[in-house]
Amino acid sequence: MNKKWVVVGTGLTLGSALFVTSAFAGIGDAAGYDAYKAAIKQTASISNVTKNVHVSVQDNGTKLLDVTSTIKSDSSFKNVSADVAVKAGDASNTAAFYKQDSKGVVKPGDSDVYGVIDMSGHDWHHGKDGGNDGNETWDDSTFAKERENVIDALVGGLKDQVTLTPQADGTKQIDLQLNGSQIPAVANAISSLVIKGAVNGHHPGKAGDMQQNPFADELKQFTGSLPKLSQDIQIKQVSLHAAVDAQNRITGQTLKVTVTGKDDKGAAHEVVIDAAADLSGFDATTPEQVDLTGKQVQNIEKTFGPHKGR
């Protein structure tokens, strides 16, 4: 397996996941909080959209990762296409990705081989397998409502930290800036566990999942280039800016998170994650598709799916 495929896949995941995460990262005073949630729901309800995403990671001022991606998707994520460019250290690569006909297709820029993964039964939009026909919406999803309630509870005293600035043309600007002691202890505790698990290659699934994953070695090599924070992990700063149009759709977001900590040798690190996403082509985007006829194809074993005994 071409190890650069994993870097590209990681870049696409980072770009998409950070965009989604940023939608829930900045929640503020009652007016801003409610306005932001309403904009998230309105944006999620559109049929299709184009996202231009940029993500970078720096450690002590040295850039470790830079990802640029253009992602076209429909609301159910049944059809997706993406062009991704990744630079990690001195290595760089590009790739095209497609989800079509219940299959995932990846073509690295330095190869003529198309990797194909059978994704039937996997719900990309909700990150699970089976149990959804692709028609689930925010309002009729019990899980989504429960998740929203959890977010509401975790927000707590942060509700006064947001600024909501309505514009004369009906657009809105939403901003959040948190520093040091303003960041809840629970957020630091959760981030510490997540960071420690990520840099050490721990997997949230049952024991043995990573051993069964053919990408495990490559993922381990990739995460090996990241600082292995193991102690005194703290979120130093979080800043979020969101632009909402007159139709109450999020058209752009930026997120910056600064995390400090020490590795096993006691060396101090300051890791800065910058993410930016611009949305366009609302209800006017058609994900691209690739014709595999006559192409070199390599089938990749499906490594996600329901696990028994959970």
PDB file of C-alpha atoms in Angstrom:
ATOM      1  CA  MET A   1       0.000   0.000   0.000  1.00  0.00           C
ATOM      2  CA  ASN A   2       1.309   3.433  -0.974  1.00  0.00           C
ATOM      3  CA  LYS A   3       1.961   5.129   2.341  1.00  0.00           C
ATOM      4  CA  LYS A   4       1.200   8.529   0.869  1.00  0.00           C
ATOM      5  CA  TRP A   5      -2.401   7.379   0.515  1.00  0.00           C
ATOM      6  CA  VAL A   6      -2.646   7.456   4.270  1.00  0.00           C
ATOM      7  CA  VAL A   7      -1.247  10.989   4.479  1.00  0.00           C
ATOM      8  CA  VAL A   8      -3.757  12.141   1.882  1.00  0.00           C
ATOM      9  CA  GLY A   9      -6.598  10.364   3.637  1.00  0.00           C
ATOM     10  CA  THR A  10      -5.542  11.865   6.948  1.00  0.00           C
ATOM     11  CA  GLY A  11      -5.515  15.297   5.353  1.00  0.00           C
ATOM     12  CA  LEU A  12      -9.002  14.889   3.962  1.00  0.00           C
ATOM     13  CA  THR A  13     -10.240  13.669   7.326  1.00  0.00           C
ATOM     14  CA  LEU A  14      -8.623  16.571   9.153  1.00  0.00           C
ATOM     15  CA  GLY A  15     -10.056  19.083   6.758  1.00  0.00           C
ATOM     16  CA  SER A  16     -13.581  17.721   6.989  1.00  0.00           C
ATOM     17  CA  ALA A  17     -13.558  16.886  10.671  1.00  0.00           C
ATOM     18  CA  LEU A  18     -12.164  20.208  11.758  1.00  0.00           C
ATOM     19  CA  PHE A  19     -14.792  22.024   9.775  1.00  0.00           C
ATOM     20  CA  VAL A  20     -17.539  20.043  11.485  1.00  0.00           C
ATOM     21  CA  THR A  21     -15.866  20.340  14.889  1.00  0.00           C
ATOM     22  CA  SER A  22     -15.524  24.085  14.548  1.00  0.00           C
ATOM     23  CA  ALA A  23     -19.271  24.327  14.116  1.00  0.00           C
ATOM     24  CA  PHE A  24     -19.662  23.199  17.710  1.00  0.00           C
ATOM     25  CA  ALA A  25     -16.517  24.724  19.193  1.00  0.00           C
ATOM     26  CA  GLY A  26     -17.733  28.288  19.612  1.00  0.00           C
ATOM     27  CA  ILE A  27     -21.005  28.674  21.430  1.00  0.00           C
ATOM     28  CA  GLY A  28     -21.814  31.831  23.313  1.00  0.00           C
ATOM     29  CA  ASP A  29     -24.424  34.090  24.859  1.00  0.00           C
ATOM     30  CA  ALA A  30     -28.088  33.210  24.426  1.00  0.00           C
ATOM     31  CA  ALA A  31     -28.596  35.294  21.277  1.00  0.00           C
ATOM     32  CA  GLY A  32     -25.324  34.280  19.657  1.00  0.00           C
ATOM     33  CA  TYR A  33     -25.658  30.678  20.733  1.00  0.00           C
ATOM     34  CA  ASP A  34     -29.155  30.305  19.337  1.00  0.00           C
ATOM     35  CA  ALA A  35     -28.232  32.151  16.138  1.00  0.00           C
ATOM     36  CA  TYR A  36     -25.220  29.913  15.603  1.00  0.00           C
ATOM     37  CA  LYS A  37     -27.142  26.688  16.163  1.00  0.00           C
ATOM     38  CA  ALA A  38     -29.840  27.880  13.786  1.00  0.00           C
ATOM     39  CA  ALA A  39     -27.210  28.635  11.136  1.00  0.00           C
ATOM     40  CA  ILE A  40     -25.621  25.205  11.602  1.00  0.00           C
ATOM     41  CA  LYS A  41     -28.979  23.509  11.142  1.00  0.00           C
ATOM     42  CA  GLN A  42     -29.830  25.608   8.104  1.00  0.00           C
ATOM     43  CA  THR A  43     -26.450  24.863   6.528  1.00  0.00           C
ATOM     44  CA  ALA A  44     -26.836  21.149   7.235  1.00  0.00           C
ATOM     45  CA  SER A  45     -30.216  21.106   5.507  1.00  0.00           C
ATOM     46  CA  ILE A  46     -28.949  22.190   2.096  1.00  0.00           C
ATOM     47  CA  SER A  47     -28.909  19.595  -0.666  1.00  0.00           C
ATOM     48  CA  ASN A  48     -25.279  20.064  -1.698  1.00  0.00           C
ATOM     49  CA  VAL A  49     -22.319  22.374  -1.144  1.00  0.00           C
ATOM     50  CA  THR A  50     -18.687  23.028  -2.049  1.00  0.00           C
ATOM     51  CA  LYS A  51     -16.182  23.385   0.810  1.00  0.00           C
ATOM     52  CA  ASN A  52     -12.712  24.825   0.389  1.00  0.00           C
ATOM     53  CA  VAL A  53     -10.775  23.768   3.464  1.00  0.00           C
ATOM     54  CA  HIS A  54      -7.271  24.594   4.651  1.00  0.00           C
ATOM     55  CA  VAL A  55      -5.675  23.052   7.743  1.00  0.00           C
ATOM     56  CA  SER A  56      -2.187  23.542   9.128  1.00  0.00           C
ATOM     57  CA  VAL A  57      -0.397  22.237  12.214  1.00  0.00           C
ATOM     58  CA  GLN A  58       2.685  23.869  13.732  1.00  0.00           C
ATOM     59  CA  ASP A  59       4.901  22.790  16.609  1.00  0.00           C
ATOM     60  CA  ASN A  60       7.061  25.456  18.250  1.00  0.00           C
ATOM     61  CA  GLY A  61       6.793  27.544  15.099  1.00  0.00           C
ATOM     62  CA  THR A  62       7.706  24.727  12.685  1.00  0.00           C
ATOM     63  CA  LYS A  63       4.982  23.685  10.267  1.00  0.00           C
ATOM     64  CA  LEU A  64       4.389  19.938  10.427  1.00  0.00           C
ATOM     65  CA  LEU A  65       1.320  19.592   8.249  1.00  0.00           C
ATOM     66  CA  ASP A  66      -0.437  21.660   5.595  1.00  0.00           C
ATOM     67  CA  VAL A  67      -3.610  20.418   3.914  1.00  0.00           C
ATOM     68  CA  THR A  68      -5.673  22.105   1.224  1.00  0.00           C
ATOM     69  CA  SER A  69      -8.830  20.452  -0.049  1.00  0.00           C
ATOM     70  CA  THR A  70     -11.871  21.194  -2.175  1.00  0.00           C
ATOM     71  CA  ILE A  71     -14.779  18.976  -1.201  1.00  0.00           C
ATOM     72  CA  LYS A  72     -18.082  18.671  -3.047  1.00  0.00           C
ATOM     73  CA  SER A  73     -20.833  16.725  -1.310  1.00  0.00           C
ATOM     74  CA  ASP A  74     -24.559  16.206  -1.090  1.00  0.00           C
ATOM     75  CA  SER A  75     -26.392  16.438   2.224  1.00  0.00           C
ATOM     76  CA  SER A  76     -26.433  12.687   2.871  1.00  0.00           C
ATOM     77  CA  PHE A  77     -22.769  12.230   1.850  1.00  0.00           C
ATOM     78  CA  LYS A  78     -23.895   9.511  -0.569  1.00  0.00           C
ATOM     79  CA  ASN A  79     -21.900  11.300  -3.264  1.00  0.00           C
ATOM     80  CA  VAL A  80     -18.639  13.110  -2.534  1.00  0.00           C
ATOM     81  CA  SER A  81     -15.664  14.251  -4.564  1.00  0.00           C
ATOM     82  CA  ALA A  82     -12.523  15.934  -3.297  1.00  0.00           C
ATOM     83  CA  ASP A  83      -9.168  17.179  -4.480  1.00  0.00           C
ATOM     84  CA  VAL A  84      -6.568  17.220  -1.728  1.00  0.00           C
ATOM     85  CA  ALA A  85      -3.012  18.519  -1.483  1.00  0.00           C
ATOM     86  CA  VAL A  86      -0.943  17.531   1.535  1.00  0.00           C
ATOM     87  CA  LYS A  87       2.478  18.591   2.711  1.00  0.00           C
ATOM     88  CA  ALA A  88       3.917  16.849   5.758  1.00  0.00           C
ATOM     89  CA  GLY A  89       7.489  17.842   6.535  1.00  0.00           C
ATOM     90  CA  ASP A  90       9.502  17.459   3.334  1.00  0.00           C
ATOM     91  CA  ALA A  91       6.983  15.098   1.738  1.00  0.00           C
ATOM     92  CA  SER A  92       4.040  16.240  -0.347  1.00  0.00           C
ATOM     93  CA  ASN A  93       1.393  14.662  -2.500  1.00  0.00           C
ATOM     94  CA  THR A  94      -1.993  15.260  -4.072  1.00  0.00           C
ATOM     95  CA  ALA A  95      -4.975  12.989  -4.469  1.00  0.00           C
ATOM     96  CA  ALA A  96      -8.476  12.819  -5.846  1.00  0.00           C
ATOM     97  CA  PHE A  97     -11.189  11.135  -3.826  1.00  0.00           C
ATOM     98  CA  TYR A  98     -14.687  10.035  -4.829  1.00  0.00           C
ATOM     99  CA  LYS A  99     -17.593   8.365  -3.069  1.00  0.00           C
ATOM    100  CA  GLN A 100     -20.021   7.026  -5.622  1.00  0.00           C
ATOM    101  CA  ASP A 101     -22.151   3.931  -6.137  1.00  0.00           C
ATOM    102  CA  SER A 102     -21.489   2.858  -2.498  1.00  0.00           C
ATOM    103  CA  LYS A 103     -17.765   2.809  -3.195  1.00  0.00           C
ATOM    104  CA  GLY A 104     -14.892   4.997  -2.112  1.00  0.00           C
ATOM    105  CA  VAL A 105     -12.249   5.699  -4.762  1.00  0.00           C
ATOM    106  CA  VAL A 106      -8.815   7.207  -4.082  1.00  0.00           C
ATOM    107  CA  LYS A 107      -6.235   8.140  -6.707  1.00  0.00           C
ATOM    108  CA  PRO A 108      -2.901   9.547  -5.481  1.00  0.00           C
ATOM    109  CA  GLY A 109      -1.353  12.171  -7.719  1.00  0.00           C
ATOM    110  CA  ASP A 110       1.822  10.114  -8.150  1.00  0.00           C
ATOM    111  CA  SER A 111       0.077   6.906  -9.225  1.00  0.00           C
ATOM    112  CA  ASP A 112      -2.151   5.651 -12.028  1.00  0.00           C
ATOM    113  CA  VAL A 113      -3.822   3.139  -9.700  1.00  0.00           C
ATOM    114  CA  TYR A 114      -7.301   3.786  -8.316  1.00  0.00           C
ATOM    115  CA  GLY A 115      -7.890   2.314  -4.864  1.00  0.00           C
ATOM    116  CA  VAL A 116     -11.488   1.166  -4.390  1.00  0.00           C
ATOM    117  CA  ILE A 117     -13.189   0.501  -1.048  1.00  0.00           C
ATOM    118  CA  ASP A 118     -16.630  -1.071  -0.704  1.00  0.00           C
ATOM    119  CA  MET A 119     -18.536   1.378   1.518  1.00  0.00           C
ATOM    120  CA  SER A 120     -21.994  -0.166   1.285  1.00  0.00           C
ATOM    121  CA  GLY A 121     -23.818  -0.060   4.611  1.00  0.00           C
ATOM    122  CA  HIS A 122     -21.580   2.703   5.991  1.00  0.00           C
ATOM    123  CA  ASP A 123     -23.239   5.986   6.889  1.00  0.00           C
ATOM    124  CA  TRP A 124     -20.568   8.622   6.300  1.00  0.00           C
ATOM    125  CA  HIS A 125     -22.725  11.507   7.387  1.00  0.00           C
ATOM    126  CA  HIS A 126     -23.269  10.060  10.843  1.00  0.00           C
ATOM    127  CA  GLY A 127     -20.130   7.956  11.090  1.00  0.00           C
ATOM    128  CA  LYS A 128     -21.796   4.614  11.610  1.00  0.00           C
ATOM    129  CA  ASP A 129     -22.773   1.445   9.770  1.00  0.00           C
ATOM    130  CA  GLY A 130     -26.314   0.620   8.830  1.00  0.00           C
ATOM    131  CA  GLY A 131     -29.486   1.782  10.514  1.00  0.00           C
ATOM    132  CA  ASN A 132     -30.009   4.902   8.407  1.00  0.00           C
ATOM    133  CA  ASP A 133     -31.596   5.425   5.028  1.00  0.00           C
ATOM    134  CA  GLY A 134     -29.868   8.737   4.385  1.00  0.00           C
ATOM    135  CA  ASN A 135     -33.053  10.718   5.062  1.00  0.00           C
ATOM    136  CA  GLU A 136     -32.400  11.493   8.712  1.00  0.00           C
ATOM    137  CA  THR A 137     -32.543  15.187   9.543  1.00  0.00           C
ATOM    138  CA  TRP A 138     -31.387  17.190  12.536  1.00  0.00           C
ATOM    139  CA  ASP A 139     -34.953  17.774  13.758  1.00  0.00           C
ATOM    140  CA  ASP A 140     -36.179  14.184  13.608  1.00  0.00           C
ATOM    141  CA  SER A 141     -33.004  12.596  14.956  1.00  0.00           C
ATOM    142  CA  THR A 142     -33.162  11.650  18.621  1.00  0.00           C
ATOM    143  CA  PHE A 143     -29.404  11.220  18.690  1.00  0.00           C
ATOM    144  CA  ALA A 144     -28.803  14.681  17.240  1.00  0.00           C
ATOM    145  CA  LYS A 145     -31.129  16.230  19.820  1.00  0.00           C
ATOM    146  CA  GLU A 146     -29.370  14.436  22.664  1.00  0.00           C
ATOM    147  CA  ARG A 147     -26.017  15.565  21.296  1.00  0.00           C
ATOM    148  CA  GLU A 148     -27.319  19.116  21.163  1.00  0.00           C
ATOM    149  CA  ASN A 149     -28.421  18.856  24.810  1.00  0.00           C
ATOM    150  CA  VAL A 150     -24.965  17.637  25.818  1.00  0.00           C
ATOM    151  CA  ILE A 151     -23.350  20.563  24.002  1.00  0.00           C
ATOM    152  CA  ASP A 152     -25.770  22.958  25.696  1.00  0.00           C
ATOM    153  CA  ALA A 153     -24.786  21.569  29.098  1.00  0.00           C
ATOM    154  CA  LEU A 154     -21.049  21.707  28.402  1.00  0.00           C
ATOM    155  CA  VAL A 155     -21.230  25.308  27.215  1.00  0.00           C
ATOM    156  CA  GLY A 156     -22.077  26.516  30.715  1.00  0.00           C
ATOM    157  CA  GLY A 157     -20.410  29.807  31.542  1.00  0.00           C
ATOM    158  CA  LEU A 158     -18.991  30.270  28.051  1.00  0.00           C
ATOM    159  CA  LYS A 159     -22.245  31.827  26.915  1.00  0.00           C
ATOM    160  CA  ASP A 160     -20.983  35.309  27.715  1.00  0.00           C
ATOM    161  CA  GLN A 161     -17.791  34.983  25.666  1.00  0.00           C
ATOM    162  CA  VAL A 162     -19.290  35.161  22.183  1.00  0.00           C
ATOM    163  CA  THR A 163     -19.934  38.258  20.117  1.00  0.00           C
ATOM    164  CA  LEU A 164     -22.775  38.334  17.625  1.00  0.00           C
ATOM    165  CA  THR A 165     -22.669  41.212  15.138  1.00  0.00           C
ATOM    166  CA  PRO A 166     -25.694  41.544  12.826  1.00  0.00           C
ATOM    167  CA  GLN A 167     -25.075  43.472   9.616  1.00  0.00           C
ATOM    168  CA  ALA A 168     -27.435  45.839   7.791  1.00  0.00           C
ATOM    169  CA  ASP A 169     -27.661  43.471   4.817  1.00  0.00           C
ATOM    170  CA  GLY A 170     -28.950  40.602   6.966  1.00  0.00           C
ATOM    171  CA  THR A 171     -25.645  38.794   7.342  1.00  0.00           C
ATOM    172  CA  LYS A 172     -24.075  37.980  10.724  1.00  0.00           C
ATOM    173  CA  GLN A 173     -20.582  37.752  12.175  1.00  0.00           C
ATOM    174  CA  ILE A 174     -20.017  35.407  15.120  1.00  0.00           C
ATOM    175  CA  ASP A 175     -16.783  35.408  17.105  1.00  0.00           C
ATOM    176  CA  LEU A 176     -15.406  33.579  20.099  1.00  0.00           C
ATOM    177  CA  GLN A 177     -12.089  34.126  21.857  1.00  0.00           C
ATOM    178  CA  LEU A 178     -11.050  32.016  24.851  1.00  0.00           C
ATOM    179  CA  ASN A 179      -7.744  32.207  26.664  1.00  0.00           C
ATOM    180  CA  GLY A 180      -6.218  30.299  29.557  1.00  0.00           C
ATOM    181  CA  SER A 181      -8.544  30.156  32.552  1.00  0.00           C
ATOM    182  CA  GLN A 182     -11.596  30.878  30.392  1.00  0.00           C
ATOM    183  CA  ILE A 183     -11.333  27.378  28.952  1.00  0.00           C
ATOM    184  CA  PRO A 184     -13.288  24.885  31.088  1.00  0.00           C
ATOM    185  CA  ALA A 185     -11.374  22.229  32.989  1.00  0.00           C
ATOM    186  CA  VAL A 186     -13.523  19.525  31.385  1.00  0.00           C
ATOM    187  CA  ALA A 187     -12.386  20.663  27.922  1.00  0.00           C
ATOM    188  CA  ASN A 188      -8.752  20.416  28.960  1.00  0.00           C
ATOM    189  CA  ALA A 189      -9.302  16.998  30.500  1.00  0.00           C
ATOM    190  CA  ILE A 190     -10.994  15.652  27.385  1.00  0.00           C
ATOM    191  CA  SER A 191      -8.398  17.181  25.053  1.00  0.00           C
ATOM    192  CA  SER A 192      -5.593  15.681  27.117  1.00  0.00           C
ATOM    193  CA  LEU A 193      -7.070  12.184  26.776  1.00  0.00           C
ATOM    194  CA  VAL A 194      -7.688  12.625  23.043  1.00  0.00           C
ATOM    195  CA  ILE A 195      -4.200  13.969  22.347  1.00  0.00           C
ATOM    196  CA  LYS A 196      -2.472  11.266  24.363  1.00  0.00           C
ATOM    197  CA  GLY A 197      -4.494   8.590  22.588  1.00  0.00           C
ATOM    198  CA  ALA A 198      -3.897  10.045  19.129  1.00  0.00           C
ATOM    199  CA  VAL A 199      -0.135  10.430  19.367  1.00  0.00           C
ATOM    200  CA  ASN A 200       0.251   6.969  20.856  1.00  0.00           C
ATOM    201  CA  GLY A 201      -1.847   5.304  18.167  1.00  0.00           C
ATOM    202  CA  HIS A 202      -4.630   4.277  20.520  1.00  0.00           C
ATOM    203  CA  HIS A 203      -7.933   3.458  18.880  1.00  0.00           C
ATOM    204  CA  PRO A 204     -11.343   4.044  20.427  1.00  0.00           C
ATOM    205  CA  GLY A 205     -12.570   0.661  19.250  1.00  0.00           C
ATOM    206  CA  LYS A 206     -12.097  -2.680  20.915  1.00  0.00           C
ATOM    207  CA  ALA A 207      -8.691  -4.226  21.446  1.00  0.00           C
ATOM    208  CA  GLY A 208      -7.224  -5.631  18.279  1.00  0.00           C
ATOM    209  CA  ASP A 209      -8.933  -3.217  15.873  1.00  0.00           C
ATOM    210  CA  MET A 210      -5.682  -1.476  14.976  1.00  0.00           C
ATOM    211  CA  GLN A 211      -3.916  -4.782  14.481  1.00  0.00           C
ATOM    212  CA  GLN A 212      -6.635  -5.690  11.951  1.00  0.00           C
ATOM    213  CA  ASN A 213      -6.286  -2.358  10.153  1.00  0.00           C
ATOM    214  CA  PRO A 214      -3.899  -2.606   7.188  1.00  0.00           C
ATOM    215  CA  PHE A 215      -3.169   1.128   7.548  1.00  0.00           C
ATOM    216  CA  ALA A 216      -1.988   0.780  11.156  1.00  0.00           C
ATOM    217  CA  ASP A 217       1.750   0.830  10.402  1.00  0.00           C
ATOM    218  CA  GLU A 218       1.465   3.796   8.051  1.00  0.00           C
ATOM    219  CA  LEU A 219      -0.709   5.717  10.526  1.00  0.00           C
ATOM    220  CA  LYS A 220       1.821   5.029  13.243  1.00  0.00           C
ATOM    221  CA  GLN A 221       4.603   6.427  11.051  1.00  0.00           C
ATOM    222  CA  PHE A 222       2.546   9.515  10.284  1.00  0.00           C
ATOM    223  CA  THR A 223       1.650  10.230  13.913  1.00  0.00           C
ATOM    224  CA  GLY A 224       5.283   9.600  14.775  1.00  0.00           C
ATOM    225  CA  SER A 225       6.131  12.953  13.200  1.00  0.00           C
ATOM    226  CA  LEU A 226       3.789  14.760  15.582  1.00  0.00           C
ATOM    227  CA  PRO A 227       4.912  15.808  19.069  1.00  0.00           C
ATOM    228  CA  LYS A 228       4.019  13.107  21.590  1.00  0.00           C
ATOM    229  CA  LEU A 229       2.552  15.224  24.362  1.00  0.00           C
ATOM    230  CA  SER A 230       2.198  13.213  27.543  1.00  0.00           C
ATOM    231  CA  GLN A 231       2.086  15.693  30.428  1.00  0.00           C
ATOM    232  CA  ASP A 232       0.891  19.166  31.389  1.00  0.00           C
ATOM    233  CA  ILE A 233      -1.392  19.267  28.350  1.00  0.00           C
ATOM    234  CA  GLN A 234      -3.481  22.435  28.272  1.00  0.00           C
ATOM    235  CA  ILE A 235      -5.561  24.296  25.723  1.00  0.00           C
ATOM    236  CA  LYS A 236      -3.957  27.727  25.727  1.00  0.00           C
ATOM    237  CA  GLN A 237      -6.228  29.512  23.287  1.00  0.00           C
ATOM    238  CA  VAL A 238      -9.285  28.944  21.121  1.00  0.00           C
ATOM    239  CA  SER A 239     -10.582  31.450  18.595  1.00  0.00           C
ATOM    240  CA  LEU A 240     -13.473  31.052  16.192  1.00  0.00           C
ATOM    241  CA  HIS A 241     -14.978  33.299  13.542  1.00  0.00           C
ATOM    242  CA  ALA A 242     -18.059  32.415  11.516  1.00  0.00           C
ATOM    243  CA  ALA A 243     -19.730  34.343   8.715  1.00  0.00           C
ATOM    244  CA  VAL A 244     -23.449  33.749   8.149  1.00  0.00           C
ATOM    245  CA  ASP A 245     -25.277  34.965   5.047  1.00  0.00           C
ATOM    246  CA  ALA A 246     -28.732  36.516   4.775  1.00  0.00           C
ATOM    247  CA  GLN A 247     -30.215  33.043   4.176  1.00  0.00           C
ATOM    248  CA  ASN A 248     -28.798  31.974   7.544  1.00  0.00           C
ATOM    249  CA  ARG A 249     -26.165  29.690   5.987  1.00  0.00           C
ATOM    250  CA  ILE A 250     -22.591  29.543   7.221  1.00  0.00           C
ATOM    251  CA  THR A 251     -20.405  30.761   4.356  1.00  0.00           C
ATOM    252  CA  GLY A 252     -17.054  30.709   6.131  1.00  0.00           C
ATOM    253  CA  GLN A 253     -15.394  29.694   9.368  1.00  0.00           C
ATOM    254  CA  THR A 254     -11.935  29.929  10.846  1.00  0.00           C
ATOM    255  CA  LEU A 255     -10.748  28.057  13.896  1.00  0.00           C
ATOM    256  CA  LYS A 256      -7.447  28.363  15.734  1.00  0.00           C
ATOM    257  CA  VAL A 257      -6.503  26.171  18.683  1.00  0.00           C
ATOM    258  CA  THR A 258      -3.242  26.430  20.607  1.00  0.00           C
ATOM    259  CA  VAL A 259      -2.258  23.505  22.825  1.00  0.00           C
ATOM    260  CA  THR A 260       0.755  23.362  25.123  1.00  0.00           C
ATOM    261  CA  GLY A 261       2.354  20.389  26.831  1.00  0.00           C
ATOM    262  CA  LYS A 262       5.498  18.361  27.368  1.00  0.00           C
ATOM    263  CA  ASP A 263       6.709  15.128  25.839  1.00  0.00           C
ATOM    264  CA  ASP A 264       8.146  12.155  27.720  1.00  0.00           C
ATOM    265  CA  LYS A 265      11.576  13.832  27.799  1.00  0.00           C
ATOM    266  CA  GLY A 266      10.175  16.969  29.401  1.00  0.00           C
ATOM    267  CA  ALA A 267      10.604  19.124  26.287  1.00  0.00           C
ATOM    268  CA  ALA A 268       7.965  21.828  25.993  1.00  0.00           C
ATOM    269  CA  HIS A 269       5.776  22.107  22.915  1.00  0.00           C
ATOM    270  CA  GLU A 270       3.268  24.645  21.669  1.00  0.00           C
ATOM    271  CA  VAL A 271       1.093  23.136  18.951  1.00  0.00           C
ATOM    272  CA  VAL A 272      -1.055  25.462  16.853  1.00  0.00           C
ATOM    273  CA  ILE A 273      -3.877  24.131  14.676  1.00  0.00           C
ATOM    274  CA  ASP A 274      -5.339  26.524  12.118  1.00  0.00           C
ATOM    275  CA  ALA A 275      -8.405  25.569  10.098  1.00  0.00           C
ATOM    276  CA  ALA A 276     -10.408  27.602   7.622  1.00  0.00           C
ATOM    277  CA  ALA A 277     -13.426  26.607   5.541  1.00  0.00           C
ATOM    278  CA  ASP A 278     -15.260  28.569   2.875  1.00  0.00           C
ATOM    279  CA  LEU A 279     -18.637  27.297   1.664  1.00  0.00           C
ATOM    280  CA  SER A 280     -20.172  28.060  -1.721  1.00  0.00           C
ATOM    281  CA  GLY A 281     -22.360  26.530  -4.396  1.00  0.00           C
ATOM    282  CA  PHE A 282     -25.286  26.038  -2.016  1.00  0.00           C
ATOM    283  CA  ASP A 283     -27.820  23.732  -3.718  1.00  0.00           C
ATOM    284  CA  ALA A 284     -25.848  24.209  -6.940  1.00  0.00           C
ATOM    285  CA  THR A 285     -22.985  21.731  -6.427  1.00  0.00           C
ATOM    286  CA  THR A 286     -22.665  18.413  -8.226  1.00  0.00           C
ATOM    287  CA  PRO A 287     -19.984  16.064  -6.834  1.00  0.00           C
ATOM    288  CA  GLU A 288     -17.725  14.786  -9.600  1.00  0.00           C
ATOM    289  CA  GLN A 289     -17.545  11.117 -10.506  1.00  0.00           C
ATOM    290  CA  VAL A 290     -14.836   8.983 -12.045  1.00  0.00           C
ATOM    291  CA  ASP A 291     -15.315   6.336 -14.729  1.00  0.00           C
ATOM    292  CA  LEU A 292     -13.204   3.325 -13.742  1.00  0.00           C
ATOM    293  CA  THR A 293     -13.598   1.622 -17.097  1.00  0.00           C
ATOM    294  CA  GLY A 294     -10.148   0.709 -18.396  1.00  0.00           C
ATOM    295  CA  LYS A 295      -8.431   2.095 -15.259  1.00  0.00           C
ATOM    296  CA  GLN A 296      -5.927   0.228 -13.065  1.00  0.00           C
ATOM    297  CA  VAL A 297      -7.923  -0.683  -9.958  1.00  0.00           C
ATOM    298  CA  GLN A 298      -6.771  -2.048  -6.597  1.00  0.00           C
ATOM    299  CA  ASN A 299      -9.444  -3.226  -4.189  1.00  0.00           C
ATOM    300  CA  ILE A 300      -8.802  -2.165  -0.608  1.00  0.00           C
ATOM    301  CA  GLU A 301     -10.173  -4.236   2.258  1.00  0.00           C
ATOM    302  CA  LYS A 302     -12.915  -2.490   4.196  1.00  0.00           C
ATOM    303  CA  THR A 303     -11.605  -1.721   7.692  1.00  0.00           C
ATOM    304  CA  PHE A 304     -14.661  -0.134   9.247  1.00  0.00           C
ATOM    305  CA  GLY A 305     -17.966  -1.675  10.115  1.00  0.00           C
ATOM    306  CA  PRO A 306     -20.042  -2.874  13.027  1.00  0.00           C
ATOM    307  CA  HIS A 307     -18.121  -4.695  15.750  1.00  0.00           C
ATOM    308  CA  LYS A 308     -19.688  -7.553  17.565  1.00  0.00           C
ATOM    309  CA  GLY A 309     -19.734  -7.641  21.296  1.00  0.00           C
ATOM    310  CA  ARG A 310     -19.995  -3.912  21.859  1.00  0.00           C
TER     311      ARG A 310
END
